[in-house]
Amino acid sequence: MPDLSSSASASKLEESYDRVTPAIALNANGGGRGLFRDFVDSFKKKQDDDVVGYDEETGTSSKMKKTIKSRHLLMISLGTGIGTGLLVGNGTALAKAGPGGLIIGYGVASAMLYCIIQAAGELGICYSGMTGNYTAYSSLLVDPALGFSVSWVYCIQWMTVFPLQLVTAAITIKYWTDTNPDIFVAILYFLIVFINLFGAKGYAEAEFLFNTCKVLMMVGFVILGIIINCGGAGNDGYIGARYWHTPGAFSTGFKGVCYVFCYAAFAYGGIEVMVLTASEQENPRKSIPSACKKVIYRILLIYMLTTLIVCFLVPYDAPELTSTGSASRASPFVIAIASHGISVVPHIINAVILVAVVSVGNSSLYSAPRLLLSLSEQGYAPKVFNYVDRQGRPLLCFLVAMFVGLLAFIAASDAEEDVFSWLLAISGLSQLFIWISICLSHVRFRDAMKAQGRSLGEVGYKSQTGYWGSWFAIIVSLFVLVAQFWVAIAPIGNGGKLSAKDFFQSYLAAPVLIFIYFGYKIYYKDWRLCIPATEVDLNSHRKIFDEDELKQEDLDWKEKMRTASIWVKIYHFWC
């Protein structure tokens, strides 16, 4: 069984993903030959003497320059994941469930997600330097087999998201032109690869720009949507709740609500990436709680409010919602504006949809290699993937992700829609498994702390939804899995007849997870359901805070806020 509480020598690469400044820009000699030599040398393996620090408290060493700042994390927490699921997938979800079903489905998913993010924030600060971050929590705190299976499924998910987003981008561009889509796939493929050659800083700066565009578009859409609904723009006058009466609030009843859950999981996917970046943040204890607090704004304003606006502007029986061809024509955001006689804004929204798709592709190429690297460092993947070059890039893992991304060049074939559906099948349900594992890890962490007589005062940040919030998220997630299984075996349409293709496109990730989980159990002959709470290792990899120091910091902060201006108090209350 892989040793998850290894010494510093076994985890010396765990924070070494990116030194971020490309060697090609660091040539001191200025000569062309020197530039080329430095560029070639940058791909050589990073040596042990490159380690810049060792944390005796957590038992981790680092070669990495921490380059992700609070402003980056703000936009990552607000905008990462705003892509295909929300901007395009909601169209199909609206057609299947109706506006009432869509809002209920997203409301349940939103409540669950807030609890998940709070649990991830608490564990993210405790284990900010741990190899694999939240993909490794369950191995240490719950069961190695669960950690192994969830980590692999999650890695596969992010591997497939990269070509999925490129295919989506090619479909989106069809809104403007029918030129061979592989041309645009190639352009975007090399753009995303180029960005990620700059490591964490390149990723963070690109996401800051991409997510700013996405958030501004969402704000603009809400304002324009309200104006259109009230009759201030467009050619339909006052709309109000017209489409909630005709054709109605629900398309297929409760089954439609169940159908929304998987789309909501896919739409919210990636929101936990801010925890994956913990080892590359300058001050996780400061930035992660702030980001967790801001997630509520993303849930309420970017997801719930925009979805509500769409539900007031687009009837669920609009033929464009289920159209084939350009995905952006099926985007409810484009339909909401274009169907009411406004001709210019849909092109702007379509451009932002393209930016959003590229952004999620960028996140996938950032996340997938690091997840594969963490699997290798935990002993869950071949050691050859431990290779980290002198610029801190997980080079071989990066090459694997690039190779998987070549699947996107299927965009020019007649099988484009099928490839999209299968890639989406792998990506959608996998998200639920990682969320369940995060909450299970949080529950077992709290159980172990109690069983071993440890104080929660050692924890740098405590989940605002607490122990029972994680249980709530677990129960809802399991309900979503059951609901999705029901929809998979009795799909909406076609008379509810079961189709093997439709079933596996809805539930493909589940058999993959089960196969990997029991494969681990059989190979290692470890049949424990979970690690007993009294045996959970609460020392390895964890940063243990001094309770007295934390109390003093809290007292100092309260005193500072007591004398602060009203505007400072308002800012820190909300942010």
Short mmCIF file of C-alpha atoms in Angstrom, two decimals, residues 98-565:
data_model
loop_
_atom_site.label_atom_id
_atom_site.label_comp_id
_atom_site.label_asym_id
_atom_site.label_seq_id
_atom_site.Cartn_x
_atom_site.Cartn_y
_atom_site.Cartn_z
CA GLY A 98 -38.55 24.06 -17.57
CA PRO A 99 -37.73 27.28 -15.66
CA GLY A 100 -39.09 26.04 -12.32
CA GLY A 101 -37.17 22.79 -12.52
CA LEU A 102 -33.99 24.60 -13.53
CA ILE A 103 -34.16 27.00 -10.58
CA ILE A 104 -34.94 24.23 -8.07
CA GLY A 105 -32.12 22.06 -9.39
CA TYR A 106 -29.60 24.90 -9.24
CA GLY A 107 -30.85 25.99 -5.81
CA VAL A 108 -30.24 22.54 -4.30
CA ALA A 109 -26.85 22.27 -6.02
CA SER A 110 -25.88 25.75 -4.79
CA ALA A 111 -26.64 24.97 -1.14
CA MET A 112 -24.64 21.77 -1.43
CA LEU A 113 -21.74 23.53 -3.12
CA TYR A 114 -21.38 26.19 -0.43
CA CYS A 115 -20.94 23.46 2.20
CA ILE A 116 -18.39 21.72 -0.02
CA ILE A 117 -16.31 24.86 -0.50
CA GLN A 118 -16.29 25.54 3.24
CA ALA A 119 -15.04 22.00 3.93
CA ALA A 120 -12.43 22.33 1.18
CA GLY A 121 -11.28 25.65 2.63
CA GLU A 122 -10.72 24.19 6.12
CA LEU A 123 -8.78 21.21 4.78
CA GLY A 124 -6.97 23.35 2.21
CA ILE A 125 -5.35 25.46 4.94
CA CYS A 126 -4.57 22.46 7.14
CA TYR A 127 -2.91 20.61 4.25
CA SER A 128 -1.83 23.48 2.02
CA GLY A 129 1.48 21.82 1.14
CA MET A 130 0.22 18.26 0.74
CA THR A 131 0.83 16.42 -2.50
CA GLY A 132 -2.40 16.33 -4.46
CA ASN A 133 -4.30 18.70 -2.17
CA TYR A 134 -7.95 17.65 -1.95
CA THR A 135 -7.47 14.60 -4.18
CA ALA A 136 -5.18 13.17 -1.48
CA TYR A 137 -7.29 14.04 1.58
CA SER A 138 -9.40 10.89 1.35
CA SER A 139 -6.29 8.67 1.15
CA LEU A 140 -4.99 10.09 4.41
CA LEU A 141 -8.26 10.61 6.27
CA VAL A 142 -10.80 8.10 4.88
CA ASP A 143 -9.45 5.15 2.89
CA PRO A 144 -6.49 4.76 0.49
CA ALA A 145 -8.70 2.90 -2.02
CA LEU A 146 -11.14 5.81 -2.12
CA GLY A 147 -8.29 8.28 -2.53
CA PHE A 148 -6.75 6.19 -5.30
CA SER A 149 -9.99 5.82 -7.27
CA VAL A 150 -11.24 9.39 -6.83
CA SER A 151 -7.82 10.81 -7.69
CA TRP A 152 -7.66 8.84 -10.93
CA VAL A 153 -11.23 9.66 -11.94
CA TYR A 154 -10.64 13.33 -11.19
CA CYS A 155 -7.40 13.32 -13.17
CA ILE A 156 -9.17 11.65 -16.11
CA GLN A 157 -11.91 14.27 -15.84
CA TRP A 158 -9.52 17.19 -16.19
CA MET A 159 -7.62 15.38 -18.95
CA THR A 160 -10.83 15.08 -20.98
CA VAL A 161 -12.04 18.60 -20.20
CA PHE A 162 -9.18 20.02 -22.31
CA PRO A 163 -10.27 18.46 -25.64
CA LEU A 164 -13.93 18.91 -24.64
CA GLN A 165 -13.47 22.67 -24.38
CA LEU A 166 -11.56 22.81 -27.67
CA VAL A 167 -14.36 20.93 -29.44
CA THR A 168 -16.86 23.29 -27.82
CA ALA A 169 -14.84 26.28 -29.01
CA ALA A 170 -14.89 24.94 -32.57
CA ILE A 171 -18.67 24.49 -32.39
CA THR A 172 -19.05 27.98 -30.91
CA ILE A 173 -17.09 29.58 -33.76
CA LYS A 174 -19.62 28.11 -36.21
CA TYR A 175 -21.88 30.96 -35.08
CA TRP A 176 -19.79 33.18 -37.36
CA THR A 177 -18.25 30.88 -39.99
CA ASP A 178 -18.39 27.36 -41.39
CA THR A 179 -14.65 27.24 -42.06
CA ASN A 180 -12.91 23.96 -41.20
CA PRO A 181 -13.12 23.93 -37.37
CA ASP A 182 -9.77 22.15 -37.00
CA ILE A 183 -8.08 25.42 -37.95
CA PHE A 184 -9.51 27.12 -34.87
CA VAL A 185 -8.85 24.04 -32.72
CA ALA A 186 -5.17 24.24 -33.70
CA ILE A 187 -4.96 27.97 -32.93
CA LEU A 188 -6.59 27.64 -29.51
CA TYR A 189 -4.67 24.46 -28.72
CA PHE A 190 -1.31 26.16 -29.19
CA LEU A 191 -2.50 29.33 -27.41
CA ILE A 192 -3.43 27.36 -24.28
CA VAL A 193 -0.21 25.34 -24.43
CA PHE A 194 1.81 28.55 -24.77
CA ILE A 195 0.10 30.11 -21.73
CA ASN A 196 0.82 27.06 -19.59
CA LEU A 197 4.49 27.00 -20.58
CA PHE A 198 4.74 30.01 -18.25
CA GLY A 199 3.57 27.83 -15.36
CA ALA A 200 1.43 29.04 -12.48
CA LYS A 201 1.99 32.72 -13.16
CA GLY A 202 1.00 32.36 -16.81
CA TYR A 203 -2.10 30.44 -15.81
CA ALA A 204 -3.04 32.93 -13.07
CA GLU A 205 -2.57 36.04 -15.21
CA ALA A 206 -4.52 34.52 -18.10
CA GLU A 207 -7.34 33.47 -15.77
CA PHE A 208 -7.41 36.94 -14.24
CA LEU A 209 -8.01 38.39 -17.72
CA PHE A 210 -10.41 35.68 -18.91
CA ASN A 211 -12.47 35.67 -15.72
CA THR A 212 -12.70 39.46 -15.63
CA CYS A 213 -14.26 39.32 -19.12
CA LYS A 214 -16.66 36.57 -18.03
CA VAL A 215 -17.78 38.30 -14.84
CA LEU A 216 -18.30 41.63 -16.63
CA MET A 217 -20.37 39.88 -19.29
CA MET A 218 -22.53 38.20 -16.66
CA VAL A 219 -23.12 41.52 -14.90
CA GLY A 220 -23.98 43.16 -18.22
CA PHE A 221 -26.32 40.31 -19.12
CA VAL A 222 -28.22 40.65 -15.84
CA ILE A 223 -28.69 44.40 -16.35
CA LEU A 224 -29.76 44.05 -20.00
CA GLY A 225 -31.97 41.06 -19.17
CA ILE A 226 -33.87 43.04 -16.54
CA ILE A 227 -34.32 45.93 -18.98
CA ILE A 228 -35.65 43.57 -21.70
CA ASN A 229 -38.00 41.85 -19.26
CA CYS A 230 -39.42 45.16 -18.13
CA GLY A 231 -39.99 46.27 -21.73
CA GLY A 232 -37.21 48.85 -21.86
CA ALA A 233 -35.48 47.18 -24.81
CA GLY A 234 -36.35 44.69 -27.53
CA ASN A 235 -39.60 44.45 -29.47
CA ASP A 236 -41.77 42.32 -27.16
CA GLY A 237 -42.70 44.91 -24.56
CA TYR A 238 -43.22 43.86 -20.95
CA ILE A 239 -42.54 40.14 -20.53
CA GLY A 240 -42.64 39.57 -16.78
CA ALA A 241 -43.46 35.94 -15.92
CA ARG A 242 -45.15 35.25 -19.27
CA TYR A 243 -43.11 32.13 -20.02
CA TRP A 244 -43.75 30.70 -16.55
CA HIS A 245 -47.45 30.52 -17.49
CA THR A 246 -47.11 29.67 -21.18
CA PRO A 247 -45.69 27.11 -21.84
CA GLY A 248 -45.30 26.69 -18.06
CA ALA A 249 -42.87 26.35 -15.18
CA PHE A 250 -42.13 22.63 -15.50
CA SER A 251 -41.46 20.64 -18.63
CA THR A 252 -41.27 17.05 -17.33
CA GLY A 253 -41.98 17.34 -13.61
CA PHE A 254 -39.68 15.87 -10.98
CA LYS A 255 -37.65 13.88 -13.51
CA GLY A 256 -36.73 17.16 -15.19
CA VAL A 257 -35.41 18.50 -11.87
CA CYS A 258 -33.29 15.35 -11.51
CA TYR A 259 -31.98 15.91 -15.02
CA VAL A 260 -30.77 19.38 -14.01
CA PHE A 261 -28.53 18.04 -11.22
CA CYS A 262 -25.87 16.61 -13.52
CA TYR A 263 -25.83 19.79 -15.60
CA ALA A 264 -25.50 21.87 -12.44
CA ALA A 265 -22.59 19.71 -11.27
CA PHE A 266 -20.87 20.21 -14.61
CA ALA A 267 -21.60 23.96 -14.55
CA TYR A 268 -20.18 24.34 -11.03
CA GLY A 269 -17.20 22.14 -11.85
CA GLY A 270 -13.82 23.73 -11.29
CA ILE A 271 -14.92 25.97 -8.44
CA GLU A 272 -12.67 23.95 -6.11
CA VAL A 273 -9.54 24.71 -8.19
CA MET A 274 -8.71 27.55 -5.79
CA VAL A 275 -7.81 24.86 -3.22
CA LEU A 276 -5.66 22.99 -5.76
CA THR A 277 -3.61 26.20 -6.08
CA ALA A 278 -3.00 26.38 -2.30
CA SER A 279 0.64 25.29 -2.59
CA GLU A 280 1.24 28.12 -5.05
CA GLN A 281 -0.44 30.89 -3.04
CA GLU A 282 1.59 33.43 -1.10
CA ASN A 283 -0.58 33.18 2.04
CA PRO A 284 -3.21 30.39 1.94
CA ARG A 285 -4.55 31.18 5.44
CA LYS A 286 -5.44 34.68 4.32
CA SER A 287 -6.48 34.07 0.73
CA ILE A 288 -8.49 30.83 0.97
CA PRO A 289 -11.02 32.02 3.63
CA SER A 290 -11.53 35.23 1.65
CA ALA A 291 -12.07 33.23 -1.54
CA CYS A 292 -14.49 30.89 0.24
CA LYS A 293 -16.51 33.89 1.38
CA LYS A 294 -16.64 35.27 -2.16
CA VAL A 295 -17.92 31.97 -3.55
CA ILE A 296 -21.36 32.86 -2.21
CA TYR A 297 -21.42 35.86 -4.57
CA ARG A 298 -20.51 33.62 -7.48
CA ILE A 299 -23.32 31.24 -6.55
CA LEU A 300 -25.97 33.91 -6.05
CA LEU A 301 -25.03 36.49 -8.69
CA ILE A 302 -23.26 34.62 -11.45
CA TYR A 303 -25.20 31.35 -11.37
CA MET A 304 -28.57 31.77 -9.67
CA LEU A 305 -29.37 35.31 -10.83
CA THR A 306 -28.30 34.79 -14.45
CA THR A 307 -30.19 31.49 -14.58
CA LEU A 308 -33.28 33.24 -13.22
CA ILE A 309 -32.98 35.97 -15.88
CA VAL A 310 -32.71 33.31 -18.60
CA CYS A 311 -35.83 31.61 -17.23
CA PHE A 312 -37.78 34.86 -17.60
CA LEU A 313 -36.60 35.52 -21.16
CA VAL A 314 -36.57 32.08 -22.83
CA PRO A 315 -39.51 29.63 -22.92
CA TYR A 316 -38.52 26.01 -22.40
CA ASP A 317 -40.10 25.04 -25.74
CA ALA A 318 -37.94 27.45 -27.77
CA PRO A 319 -36.71 25.38 -30.76
CA GLU A 320 -33.24 26.97 -30.56
CA LEU A 321 -32.60 25.29 -27.20
CA THR A 322 -32.32 21.85 -28.77
CA SER A 323 -30.84 22.87 -32.11
CA THR A 324 -27.79 21.13 -33.49
CA GLY A 325 -24.80 22.87 -35.03
CA SER A 326 -23.41 25.92 -33.33
CA ALA A 327 -23.46 25.46 -29.58
CA SER A 328 -23.75 29.19 -29.09
CA ARG A 329 -27.02 29.20 -31.03
CA ALA A 330 -28.28 26.80 -28.37
CA SER A 331 -26.88 28.98 -25.59
CA PRO A 332 -29.78 30.36 -23.57
CA PHE A 333 -27.77 33.56 -23.05
CA VAL A 334 -27.62 34.23 -26.79
CA ILE A 335 -31.25 33.17 -27.30
CA ALA A 336 -32.38 35.41 -24.42
CA ILE A 337 -31.05 38.47 -26.22
CA ALA A 338 -31.39 37.58 -29.91
CA SER A 339 -34.99 36.34 -29.68
CA HIS A 340 -36.16 39.75 -28.50
CA GLY A 341 -34.88 41.68 -31.49
CA ILE A 342 -31.45 42.82 -30.29
CA SER A 343 -28.91 42.01 -33.00
CA VAL A 344 -25.47 43.22 -31.86
CA VAL A 345 -25.22 42.04 -28.25
CA PRO A 346 -25.52 38.31 -29.11
CA HIS A 347 -22.23 38.55 -30.99
CA ILE A 348 -20.60 40.05 -27.90
CA ILE A 349 -22.04 37.30 -25.70
CA ASN A 350 -20.88 34.69 -28.18
CA ALA A 351 -17.36 36.14 -28.06
CA VAL A 352 -17.38 35.93 -24.26
CA ILE A 353 -18.66 32.34 -24.48
CA LEU A 354 -15.60 31.62 -26.60
CA VAL A 355 -13.37 33.30 -24.00
CA ALA A 356 -15.06 31.25 -21.27
CA VAL A 357 -14.47 28.02 -23.15
CA VAL A 358 -10.80 28.88 -23.66
CA SER A 359 -10.56 29.79 -19.96
CA VAL A 360 -11.85 26.39 -18.83
CA GLY A 361 -9.49 24.73 -21.30
CA ASN A 362 -6.65 26.74 -19.76
CA SER A 363 -7.67 25.59 -16.27
CA SER A 364 -7.79 21.99 -17.42
CA LEU A 365 -4.28 22.10 -18.87
CA TYR A 366 -3.09 23.68 -15.61
CA SER A 367 -4.87 21.17 -13.35
CA ALA A 368 -4.51 17.88 -15.21
CA PRO A 369 -0.67 17.68 -15.20
CA ARG A 370 -0.53 18.61 -11.51
CA LEU A 371 -3.08 15.95 -10.63
CA LEU A 372 -1.11 13.34 -12.58
CA LEU A 373 2.09 14.51 -10.87
CA SER A 374 0.44 14.17 -7.47
CA LEU A 375 -0.70 10.64 -8.36
CA SER A 376 2.89 9.76 -9.20
CA GLU A 377 4.25 11.29 -5.99
CA GLN A 378 1.70 9.36 -3.91
CA GLY A 379 2.75 6.12 -5.61
CA TYR A 380 -0.51 5.87 -7.57
CA ALA A 381 1.09 6.34 -11.01
CA PRO A 382 4.48 5.43 -12.55
CA LYS A 383 7.40 7.29 -10.98
CA VAL A 384 8.48 8.53 -14.41
CA PHE A 385 5.76 11.19 -14.09
CA ASN A 386 7.68 12.70 -11.15
CA TYR A 387 9.79 14.58 -13.69
CA VAL A 388 9.76 18.31 -12.93
CA ASP A 389 11.98 20.54 -15.05
CA ARG A 390 14.17 23.43 -13.94
CA GLN A 391 11.36 25.90 -14.46
CA GLY A 392 9.11 23.89 -12.16
CA ARG A 393 6.90 22.43 -14.89
CA PRO A 394 5.65 18.82 -14.50
CA LEU A 395 6.94 18.22 -17.99
CA LEU A 396 6.00 14.61 -18.74
CA CYS A 397 2.56 15.09 -17.19
CA PHE A 398 2.17 18.21 -19.29
CA LEU A 399 3.04 16.23 -22.44
CA VAL A 400 0.44 13.58 -21.55
CA ALA A 401 -2.24 16.26 -21.17
CA MET A 402 -1.19 17.79 -24.50
CA PHE A 403 -1.44 14.38 -26.17
CA VAL A 404 -4.97 13.80 -24.80
CA GLY A 405 -5.87 17.27 -26.06
CA LEU A 406 -5.28 16.08 -29.63
CA LEU A 407 -8.69 14.37 -29.41
CA ALA A 408 -10.12 17.81 -30.11
CA PHE A 409 -9.07 17.58 -33.75
CA ILE A 410 -12.03 15.28 -34.27
CA ALA A 411 -14.02 18.54 -34.51
CA ALA A 412 -13.91 18.43 -38.32
CA SER A 413 -15.38 14.92 -38.53
CA ASP A 414 -18.99 13.79 -38.62
CA ALA A 415 -18.49 12.26 -35.15
CA GLU A 416 -18.05 15.67 -33.54
CA GLU A 417 -21.32 15.60 -31.59
CA ASP A 418 -20.73 12.03 -30.37
CA VAL A 419 -17.21 12.87 -29.19
CA PHE A 420 -18.58 15.92 -27.37
CA SER A 421 -21.23 13.78 -25.65
CA TRP A 422 -18.75 11.11 -24.52
CA LEU A 423 -16.23 13.63 -23.22
CA LEU A 424 -19.05 15.36 -21.36
CA ALA A 425 -20.14 12.00 -19.92
CA ILE A 426 -16.72 11.48 -18.37
CA SER A 427 -16.52 15.04 -17.05
CA GLY A 428 -19.98 15.67 -15.61
CA LEU A 429 -20.52 12.96 -13.00
CA SER A 430 -16.85 12.84 -11.94
CA GLN A 431 -17.31 16.19 -10.26
CA LEU A 432 -19.76 14.72 -7.76
CA PHE A 433 -17.27 12.06 -6.70
CA ILE A 434 -14.55 14.57 -5.84
CA TRP A 435 -17.06 16.70 -3.91
CA ILE A 436 -18.22 13.68 -1.90
CA SER A 437 -14.61 12.76 -1.14
CA ILE A 438 -13.85 16.30 0.07
CA CYS A 439 -16.81 16.26 2.47
CA LEU A 440 -16.10 12.71 3.65
CA SER A 441 -12.53 13.75 4.33
CA HIS A 442 -13.75 16.74 6.33
CA VAL A 443 -16.13 14.56 8.37
CA ARG A 444 -13.39 12.01 9.09
CA PHE A 445 -10.94 14.79 9.93
CA ARG A 446 -13.33 16.19 12.54
CA ASP A 447 -14.07 12.66 13.85
CA ALA A 448 -10.35 11.95 14.19
CA MET A 449 -9.69 15.26 15.95
CA LYS A 450 -12.40 14.42 18.48
CA ALA A 451 -11.36 10.77 18.92
CA GLN A 452 -7.72 11.71 19.50
CA GLY A 453 -8.51 14.58 21.87
CA ARG A 454 -7.18 17.29 19.56
CA SER A 455 -8.51 20.83 19.72
CA LEU A 456 -10.04 22.60 16.73
CA GLY A 457 -8.01 25.57 17.89
CA GLU A 458 -5.14 23.99 15.92
CA VAL A 459 -7.09 24.60 12.71
CA GLY A 460 -6.25 27.80 10.86
CA TYR A 461 -9.75 28.17 9.40
CA LYS A 462 -12.94 26.44 10.48
CA SER A 463 -15.74 25.70 8.02
CA GLN A 464 -18.66 28.08 8.52
CA THR A 465 -21.10 25.25 7.78
CA GLY A 466 -19.23 22.92 10.14
CA TYR A 467 -19.43 19.17 10.55
CA TRP A 468 -23.12 18.89 9.71
CA GLY A 469 -22.76 21.04 6.63
CA SER A 470 -20.46 18.39 5.19
CA TRP A 471 -22.97 15.67 6.03
CA PHE A 472 -25.68 17.70 4.28
CA ALA A 473 -23.51 17.97 1.16
CA ILE A 474 -22.78 14.22 1.22
CA ILE A 475 -26.47 13.31 1.50
CA VAL A 476 -27.48 15.70 -1.29
CA SER A 477 -24.64 14.44 -3.51
CA LEU A 478 -25.74 10.82 -3.01
CA PHE A 479 -29.32 11.83 -3.80
CA VAL A 480 -28.08 13.49 -7.00
CA LEU A 481 -26.25 10.28 -7.97
CA VAL A 482 -29.44 8.24 -7.42
CA ALA A 483 -31.51 10.79 -9.35
CA GLN A 484 -29.04 10.76 -12.21
CA PHE A 485 -29.14 6.94 -12.27
CA TRP A 486 -32.93 7.09 -12.55
CA VAL A 487 -32.72 9.54 -15.43
CA ALA A 488 -30.07 7.36 -17.09
CA ILE A 489 -32.18 4.16 -17.04
CA ALA A 490 -35.45 5.97 -17.84
CA PRO A 491 -34.40 8.98 -19.94
CA ILE A 492 -36.61 11.89 -20.84
CA GLY A 493 -37.94 11.45 -24.37
CA ASN A 494 -38.07 8.32 -26.54
CA GLY A 495 -40.92 7.05 -24.40
CA GLY A 496 -38.56 6.57 -21.45
CA LYS A 497 -36.94 3.57 -23.17
CA LEU A 498 -33.50 2.58 -21.94
CA SER A 499 -30.62 2.96 -24.36
CA ALA A 500 -27.17 1.59 -23.49
CA LYS A 501 -25.56 4.55 -25.24
CA ASP A 502 -27.67 7.10 -23.37
CA PHE A 503 -27.10 5.31 -20.05
CA PHE A 504 -23.31 5.31 -20.31
CA GLN A 505 -23.27 8.88 -21.58
CA SER A 506 -25.10 9.83 -18.38
CA TYR A 507 -23.34 7.49 -15.94
CA LEU A 508 -19.98 6.56 -17.45
CA ALA A 509 -17.87 7.90 -14.57
CA ALA A 510 -19.58 5.62 -12.01
CA PRO A 511 -18.47 2.24 -13.41
CA VAL A 512 -14.99 3.66 -14.00
CA LEU A 513 -14.77 4.69 -10.32
CA ILE A 514 -16.13 1.35 -9.08
CA PHE A 515 -13.69 -0.61 -11.26
CA ILE A 516 -10.68 1.38 -10.00
CA TYR A 517 -11.85 1.24 -6.36
CA PHE A 518 -12.30 -2.53 -6.23
CA GLY A 519 -9.20 -3.07 -8.35
CA TYR A 520 -7.21 -1.36 -5.61
CA LYS A 521 -8.95 -3.37 -2.87
CA ILE A 522 -8.26 -6.67 -4.63
CA TYR A 523 -4.64 -5.85 -5.47
CA TYR A 524 -3.70 -4.68 -1.96
CA LYS A 525 -6.13 -7.01 -0.12
CA ASP A 526 -7.25 -4.10 2.05
CA TRP A 527 -10.93 -4.60 2.83
CA ARG A 528 -11.37 -1.94 5.52
CA LEU A 529 -14.21 0.43 4.75
CA CYS A 530 -12.32 3.33 6.28
CA ILE A 531 -9.38 4.12 8.55
CA PRO A 532 -10.50 4.09 12.23
CA ALA A 533 -10.71 7.61 13.66
CA THR A 534 -8.16 6.78 16.36
CA GLU A 535 -5.65 5.65 13.71
CA VAL A 536 -5.94 8.60 11.33
CA ASP A 537 -2.58 10.35 10.97
CA LEU A 538 -3.19 13.95 12.08
CA ASN A 539 0.45 14.99 12.09
CA SER A 540 1.90 14.20 8.67
CA HIS A 541 1.59 16.95 6.05
CA ARG A 542 -0.67 19.06 8.30
CA LYS A 543 0.17 22.57 9.41
CA ILE A 544 -0.67 22.72 13.13
CA PHE A 545 -1.41 26.26 14.25
CA ASP A 546 -0.72 27.56 17.75
CA GLU A 547 -4.09 28.05 19.44
CA ASP A 548 -2.93 30.94 21.61
CA GLU A 549 -1.44 32.76 18.62
CA LEU A 550 -4.68 32.35 16.66
CA LYS A 551 -6.72 33.69 19.59
CA GLN A 552 -4.41 36.68 19.88
CA GLU A 553 -4.67 37.32 16.15
CA ASP A 554 -8.46 37.23 16.43
CA LEU A 555 -8.40 39.67 19.36
CA ASP A 556 -6.07 42.01 17.49
CA TRP A 557 -8.31 41.85 14.44
CA LYS A 558 -11.46 42.61 16.46
CA GLU A 559 -9.72 45.59 18.04
CA LYS A 560 -8.60 46.81 14.64
CA MET A 561 -12.14 46.51 13.27
CA ARG A 562 -13.58 48.27 16.33
CA THR A 563 -11.64 51.42 15.51
CA ALA A 564 -11.91 51.11 11.70
CA SER A 565 -14.12 53.30 9.54
#
